[in-house]
Amino acid sequence: MVRILGIETSCDETAVGIVDDGRLVRASALASSQQFHAPYGGVVPEIAARVHVEVIWQVLEQALTEAGCSLADVDAVAVTQGPGLPGALVIGVSFAKALALSLDRPLIGVDHLAAHLYTGAMMEEPLEPPCIGLVVSGGHTLLCVAHPDQRFEVLGDTNDDAAGEAFDKVAKLLGLGYPGGPVIDRLSEEGNPAAIPFPRGGAKDGYEFSFSGLKTAVYHAVQKQGGELSRQQIADIAASFQEAVVEILVTKTLRACQRTGLKQIVVGGGVAANRRLRQRLTQDGAARGLRVVCPPVELCVDNGAMVAGLGFALLRKGRVSPLSLSPDPNLHLVEAG
Ligand code: KG4
Ligand code: ZN
């Protein structure tokens, strides 16, 4: 049995996971600095970095308690090398290096996006590449082909806002607070998704995403109502907006399957927690004979278990990192050759 400790500090979550054999999650501890960012309506990098330093040791202790083990039982230390906020990444990477050095265990730097996609391999029935991967979070909107051996072919990215960022900005426009995704998800249940036909221009041909036009359309819809909006009006706008985003994401993901001939999809990132997105992808995918893996929400949001999981796969291939490992805020998925 190989036990990996995974550390994640790329954004506002300080997370430590402990995973056995790349699949069995023994612990997944998390502290979020979300409440400190809420007044600003988005993540403040300086605050995120400072909170990581303050809480990382406690989060590690929590993970060890959850797993019922000690640091001596850990076989390797994996850490998110990038992409992410530079100051935030430095904390996790430095901490991981210190641990690896003091425990005399291998250090494994991992790509955060690849870690999100690796969660498919952590399911009861592991997803074997090749498959289509969709990562949708506050910082990323990425559609790719995931090949075996952690090699990827990026099909499309966002030209402006990330999907989660669009949720957060629209929630702000509607006076719903931060982070916006979970609130819009909940409130949409009370609204009519067909109330406002928001543009789905972003769903046009190709794989690139764009959410700024949709965001502007929401702004105009709010202005048009004029004055204070009722709860029902807000719920209708939220549901209609969510429906448009989901439609864009689902259309492009299914298109990728159709064009590549691949029959499997895995989703990751905070927006993959969205109930409507999970429902539509699962239903529409099943209707086309596709296997759609929407990992449990705890594995979709930023977490340490996915880092540990991918760390195991890389360790098996001998892909360990030197103690001189540096954070790489612009790290890209390894291109398939
Ligand atoms: O992956 P994540 O936890 O952090 C990074 O950004 O890396 O994603 C956070 C994003 C936020 O923008 C949040 O609004 C969005 O994910 N989010 C959701 C839901 N839960 C979180 N968006 C839509 N529906 C949700 N249920
Ligand atoms: Zn993420």
Coordinates of C-alpha atoms and ligand atoms in Angstrom, one line a residue:
M1 CA 0.0 0.0 0.0
V2 CA 1.3 3.4 -0.9
R3 CA 0.0 6.4 1.1
I4 CA 0.3 9.9 -0.3
L5 CA -0.2 13.2 1.4
G6 CA -1.5 15.9 -1.0
I7 CA -1.4 19.6 -0.4
E8 CA -3.4 22.2 -2.2
T9 CA -3.1 26.0 -1.9
S10 CA -3.6 27.3 -5.4
C11 CA -6.5 29.6 -4.5
D12 CA -8.5 30.3 -1.4
E13 CA -8.8 26.8 0.0
T14 CA -6.1 25.3 2.2
A15 CA -6.5 21.6 1.7
V16 CA -4.6 18.4 2.8
G17 CA -5.7 15.0 1.6
I18 CA -4.4 11.5 2.5
V19 CA -5.0 8.8 -0.1
D20 CA -4.0 5.2 -0.3
D21 CA -3.0 3.6 -3.6
G22 CA -4.3 6.7 -5.5
R23 CA -8.0 5.9 -4.8
L24 CA -8.9 5.3 -1.2
V25 CA -9.5 8.7 0.4
R26 CA -8.4 8.4 4.0
A27 CA -8.8 12.1 4.8
S28 CA -9.7 15.3 3.0
A29 CA -9.3 18.3 5.3
L30 CA -10.1 21.8 4.2
A31 CA -10.1 25.4 5.5
S32 CA -11.5 28.1 3.3
S33 CA -10.6 31.8 3.6
Q34 CA -13.9 32.6 1.7
Q35 CA -15.4 34.7 4.4
F36 CA -12.4 37.1 4.3
H37 CA -12.9 37.6 0.5
A38 CA -16.6 38.0 0.6
P39 CA -16.6 41.8 1.2
Y40 CA -14.5 42.2 -2.0
G41 CA -16.7 39.9 -4.1
G42 CA -13.7 37.8 -5.2
V43 CA -10.5 36.2 -4.0
V44 CA -7.9 38.7 -2.8
P45 CA -4.5 37.0 -3.5
E46 CA -2.7 38.6 -0.6
I47 CA -5.3 37.6 1.9
A48 CA -5.4 34.0 0.5
A49 CA -1.7 33.6 0.9
R50 CA -1.7 34.9 4.5
V51 CA -4.5 32.6 5.6
H52 CA -2.7 29.6 4.0
V53 CA 0.3 30.3 6.3
E54 CA -2.0 30.6 9.4
V55 CA -4.0 27.5 8.9
I56 CA -1.9 25.0 7.0
W57 CA -0.5 23.2 10.0
Q58 CA -3.9 22.8 11.6
V59 CA -5.4 21.5 8.3
L60 CA -2.5 18.9 8.2
E61 CA -3.2 17.8 11.8
Q62 CA -6.9 17.5 11.0
A63 CA -6.1 15.3 8.0
L64 CA -3.8 13.1 10.0
T65 CA -6.5 12.7 12.7
E66 CA -9.1 11.9 10.1
A67 CA -6.9 9.2 8.6
G68 CA -5.8 7.9 12.0
C69 CA -2.1 8.0 11.0
S70 CA 1.0 10.0 11.7
L71 CA 3.4 11.7 9.3
A72 CA 5.8 8.7 9.6
D73 CA 3.1 6.6 7.7
V74 CA 3.2 8.9 4.7
D75 CA 5.2 7.5 1.7
A76 CA 5.4 10.6 -0.4
V77 CA 4.3 14.3 -0.4
A78 CA 2.4 15.7 -3.4
V79 CA 1.7 19.4 -3.9
T80 CA 0.0 21.6 -6.4
Q81 CA 2.7 23.4 -8.3
G82 CA 0.3 25.4 -10.5
P83 CA -1.6 27.0 -12.1
G84 CA -2.8 29.3 -9.4
L85 CA -2.1 32.5 -7.4
P86 CA 1.6 33.0 -7.1
G87 CA 1.7 33.9 -3.4
A88 CA -0.7 31.2 -2.5
L89 CA 1.2 28.5 -4.4
V90 CA 4.4 29.5 -2.7
I91 CA 3.0 28.6 0.7
G92 CA 1.9 25.0 -0.3
V93 CA 5.1 24.3 -2.2
S94 CA 7.4 25.5 0.6
F95 CA 5.4 23.5 3.2
A96 CA 5.5 20.4 1.0
K97 CA 9.3 20.7 0.5
A98 CA 9.9 21.1 4.2
L99 CA 7.8 18.0 4.9
A100 CA 9.4 15.9 2.2
L101 CA 12.9 16.9 3.4
S102 CA 12.2 16.3 7.1
L103 CA 10.5 13.0 6.4
D104 CA 13.0 12.0 3.8
R105 CA 10.2 11.1 1.3
P106 CA 9.8 11.9 -2.4
L107 CA 8.2 15.2 -3.4
I108 CA 5.8 15.3 -6.3
G109 CA 4.7 18.5 -7.9
V110 CA 1.3 18.2 -9.7
D111 CA -0.7 20.2 -12.1
H112 CA -3.9 21.5 -10.5
L113 CA -6.0 21.0 -13.6
A114 CA -4.7 17.5 -14.1
A115 CA -5.6 16.8 -10.5
H116 CA -9.2 17.8 -11.1
L117 CA -9.4 15.5 -14.0
Y118 CA -7.7 12.7 -12.1
T119 CA -10.7 12.4 -9.8
G120 CA -12.3 10.2 -12.5
A121 CA -9.7 7.6 -11.7
M122 CA -10.6 7.7 -8.0
M123 CA -14.2 6.4 -8.5
E124 CA -15.3 3.0 -7.5
E125 CA -15.2 2.1 -11.1
P126 CA -12.1 4.0 -12.2
L127 CA -12.4 6.0 -15.4
E128 CA -9.6 5.0 -17.8
P129 CA -8.4 7.6 -20.3
P130 CA -8.8 8.5 -23.0
C131 CA -11.8 10.7 -22.2
I132 CA -13.1 14.2 -22.5
G133 CA -12.3 16.4 -19.5
L134 CA -14.2 19.6 -18.4
V135 CA -12.7 21.7 -15.6
V136 CA -15.0 24.5 -14.6
S137 CA -14.2 26.7 -11.6
G138 CA -13.7 30.2 -10.4
G139 CA -10.4 30.4 -12.2
H140 CA -10.7 28.0 -15.1
T141 CA -13.0 26.8 -17.9
L142 CA -11.2 24.1 -19.9
L143 CA -12.3 21.5 -22.3
C144 CA -9.7 18.8 -23.2
V145 CA -9.0 15.3 -24.3
A146 CA -7.3 13.4 -21.4
H147 CA -5.0 10.8 -22.9
P148 CA -3.3 8.0 -20.9
D149 CA -0.1 8.9 -19.0
Q150 CA -1.3 12.3 -18.0
R151 CA -1.0 13.8 -21.4
F152 CA -3.6 16.3 -22.6
E153 CA -4.9 18.0 -25.7
V154 CA -6.6 21.3 -24.8
L155 CA -9.6 21.8 -27.0
G156 CA -10.9 25.1 -25.6
D157 CA -10.5 27.7 -22.9
T158 CA -12.3 30.8 -22.0
N159 CA -11.8 34.0 -23.9
D160 CA -12.9 36.1 -20.9
D161 CA -14.5 35.1 -17.6
A162 CA -14.2 31.6 -16.1
A163 CA -17.6 29.9 -15.6
G164 CA -17.5 30.2 -11.8
E165 CA -16.4 33.9 -12.2
A166 CA -19.5 34.5 -14.3
F167 CA -21.7 32.9 -11.5
D168 CA -20.0 35.1 -8.9
K169 CA -20.4 38.3 -10.9
V170 CA -24.0 37.6 -11.7
A171 CA -24.7 36.8 -8.1
K172 CA -23.1 40.2 -7.2
L173 CA -25.4 41.9 -9.7
L174 CA -28.4 40.3 -8.1
G175 CA -27.2 41.2 -4.6
L176 CA -26.8 37.5 -3.6
G177 CA -23.3 37.7 -2.0
Y178 CA -20.1 35.6 -2.6
P179 CA -19.5 33.0 -3.7
G180 CA -22.3 33.2 -6.2
G181 CA -22.4 29.6 -7.6
P182 CA -24.0 27.8 -4.7
V183 CA -26.6 30.6 -4.1
I184 CA -27.6 30.7 -7.8
D185 CA -27.8 26.9 -7.8
R186 CA -30.2 26.9 -4.8
L187 CA -32.3 29.9 -5.8
S188 CA -32.7 28.6 -9.4
E189 CA -35.0 25.9 -8.0
E190 CA -37.6 28.6 -7.3
G191 CA -37.1 30.3 -10.6
N192 CA -38.3 29.7 -14.2
P193 CA -35.2 28.8 -16.4
A194 CA -37.2 29.8 -19.5
A195 CA -38.2 33.2 -18.1
I196 CA -35.5 35.2 -20.0
P197 CA -34.0 33.8 -23.2
F198 CA -30.4 34.8 -22.4
P199 CA -28.0 34.5 -25.3
R200 CA -26.3 31.2 -25.9
G201 CA -23.8 32.7 -28.4
G202 CA -21.0 31.1 -26.4
A203 CA -22.4 27.7 -27.5
K204 CA -21.7 28.3 -31.1
D205 CA -19.3 26.2 -33.2
G206 CA -15.9 25.5 -31.7
Y207 CA -14.6 24.9 -28.2
E208 CA -13.8 28.3 -27.0
F209 CA -15.9 29.7 -24.2
S210 CA -17.1 33.3 -23.6
F211 CA -19.4 34.4 -20.8
S212 CA -19.0 38.2 -20.9
G213 CA -21.9 38.7 -23.3
L214 CA -24.1 36.6 -21.1
K215 CA -23.1 38.6 -18.0
T216 CA -23.9 41.9 -19.8
A217 CA -27.3 40.5 -20.9
V218 CA -28.0 39.8 -17.2
Y219 CA -27.0 43.3 -16.3
H220 CA -29.5 44.7 -18.9
A221 CA -32.2 42.4 -17.7
V222 CA -31.7 43.7 -14.1
Q223 CA -31.8 47.3 -15.4
K224 CA -34.9 46.7 -17.4
Q225 CA -36.9 45.5 -14.4
G226 CA -36.0 48.8 -12.7
G227 CA -36.2 49.5 -9.0
E228 CA -36.0 46.8 -6.4
L229 CA -36.4 43.3 -7.7
S230 CA -38.8 40.8 -6.0
R231 CA -37.4 37.4 -4.9
Q232 CA -39.3 35.8 -7.8
Q233 CA -37.7 38.1 -10.3
I234 CA -34.3 37.4 -8.9
A235 CA -35.0 33.7 -8.9
D236 CA -36.1 33.8 -12.6
I237 CA -33.0 35.7 -13.7
A238 CA -30.8 33.3 -11.7
A239 CA -32.5 30.2 -13.2
S240 CA -32.4 31.6 -16.7
F241 CA -28.7 32.6 -16.4
Q242 CA -27.8 29.2 -15.0
E243 CA -29.7 27.4 -17.8
A244 CA -27.7 29.4 -20.4
V245 CA -24.3 28.6 -18.8
V246 CA -25.2 24.9 -18.4
E247 CA -26.4 24.8 -22.0
I248 CA -23.1 26.2 -23.3
L249 CA -21.0 23.9 -21.2
V250 CA -23.0 20.8 -22.1
T251 CA -23.2 21.6 -25.8
K252 CA -19.5 21.9 -26.2
T253 CA -18.7 18.9 -24.0
L254 CA -21.0 16.7 -26.0
R255 CA -19.7 18.1 -29.3
A256 CA -16.2 17.2 -28.2
C257 CA -17.3 13.6 -27.6
Q258 CA -19.1 13.5 -31.0
R259 CA -16.1 14.8 -32.9
T260 CA -13.4 12.8 -31.2
G261 CA -15.5 9.6 -30.9
L262 CA -14.7 9.4 -27.2
K263 CA -17.4 7.8 -25.0
Q264 CA -16.4 9.1 -21.6
I265 CA -16.5 12.4 -19.8
V266 CA -15.2 13.6 -16.5
V267 CA -15.9 17.0 -14.9
G268 CA -14.1 18.8 -12.1
G269 CA -13.9 22.2 -10.4
G270 CA -16.3 24.1 -8.2
V271 CA -18.9 24.7 -10.9
A272 CA -19.1 20.9 -11.4
A273 CA -21.0 21.0 -8.0
N274 CA -23.8 22.7 -9.9
R275 CA -26.9 20.4 -9.7
R276 CA -28.4 21.4 -13.0
L277 CA -25.0 20.9 -14.8
R278 CA -24.6 17.5 -13.3
Q279 CA -28.2 16.6 -14.2
R280 CA -28.0 17.8 -17.8
L281 CA -24.6 16.2 -18.5
T282 CA -25.7 12.9 -17.0
Q283 CA -29.0 12.8 -18.8
D284 CA -27.8 14.1 -22.2
G285 CA -24.7 11.9 -22.0
A286 CA -26.7 8.8 -21.2
A287 CA -29.0 9.5 -24.1
R288 CA -25.9 9.3 -26.3
G289 CA -24.5 6.2 -24.7
L290 CA -21.7 8.1 -22.9
R291 CA -20.3 7.4 -19.5
V292 CA -20.4 10.7 -17.6
V293 CA -18.4 10.9 -14.3
C294 CA -19.5 13.7 -12.0
P295 CA -17.3 13.0 -8.9
P296 CA -18.8 13.7 -5.5
V297 CA -18.9 17.4 -4.7
E298 CA -16.1 17.1 -2.1
L299 CA -13.8 15.9 -5.0
C300 CA -15.0 18.5 -7.4
V301 CA -14.1 21.6 -5.4
D302 CA -10.5 22.3 -4.6
N303 CA -9.2 19.6 -2.3
G304 CA -6.0 17.8 -1.3
A305 CA -7.3 14.3 -2.1
M306 CA -7.2 14.8 -5.8
V307 CA -3.6 16.1 -5.5
A308 CA -2.6 13.0 -3.5
G309 CA -4.4 10.8 -6.1
L310 CA -2.5 12.2 -9.0
G311 CA 0.7 12.2 -6.9
F312 CA 0.3 8.4 -6.7
A313 CA 0.0 8.0 -10.5
L314 CA 3.1 10.2 -11.1
L315 CA 5.1 8.4 -8.4
R316 CA 4.4 5.1 -10.1
K317 CA 5.8 6.5 -13.3
G318 CA 8.9 7.8 -11.4
R319 CA 7.9 11.3 -12.1
V320 CA 9.1 12.8 -8.8
S321 CA 10.3 16.4 -8.3
P322 CA 13.6 17.8 -7.0
L323 CA 13.5 19.7 -3.7
S324 CA 14.3 22.8 -5.8
L325 CA 10.7 22.6 -7.1
S326 CA 9.3 26.1 -7.7
P327 CA 5.6 27.0 -8.0
D328 CA 4.6 27.7 -11.6
P329 CA 1.5 30.0 -11.6
N330 CA 1.1 29.4 -15.4
L331 CA 1.7 25.7 -15.5
H332 CA 0.0 24.1 -18.5
L333 CA -1.3 20.6 -18.9
V334 CA 1.4 18.3 -20.4
E335 CA 0.7 18.3 -24.2
A336 CA -0.1 15.0 -25.8
G337 CA 2.6 14.3 -28.5
Ligands
KG4_1 O1 -12.8 24.9 -7.8 P1 -13.2 26.0 -6.8 O2 -13.7 25.6 -5.5 O3 -12.1 27.1 -6.7 C1 -11.4 27.6 -7.8 O4 -11.9 28.6 -8.3 O5 -10.4 27.0 -8.1 O6 -14.4 26.8 -7.6 C2 -15.0 27.9 -7.0 C3 -16.1 28.4 -8.0 C4 -16.7 29.7 -7.5 O7 -16.8 30.6 -8.6 C5 -18.1 29.3 -7.1 O8 -19.1 30.3 -7.3 C6 -18.4 28.1 -8.1 O9 -17.1 27.5 -8.1 N1 -19.4 27.2 -7.5 C7 -20.5 26.9 -8.2 C8 -21.2 26.0 -7.3 N2 -20.5 25.7 -6.2 C9 -19.3 26.5 -6.4 N3 -21.0 27.3 -9.3 C10 -22.2 26.9 -9.7 N4 -23.0 26.0 -9.0 C11 -22.5 25.6 -7.8 N5 -23.3 24.7 -7.1
ZN2 ZN -9.6 24.1 -8.9

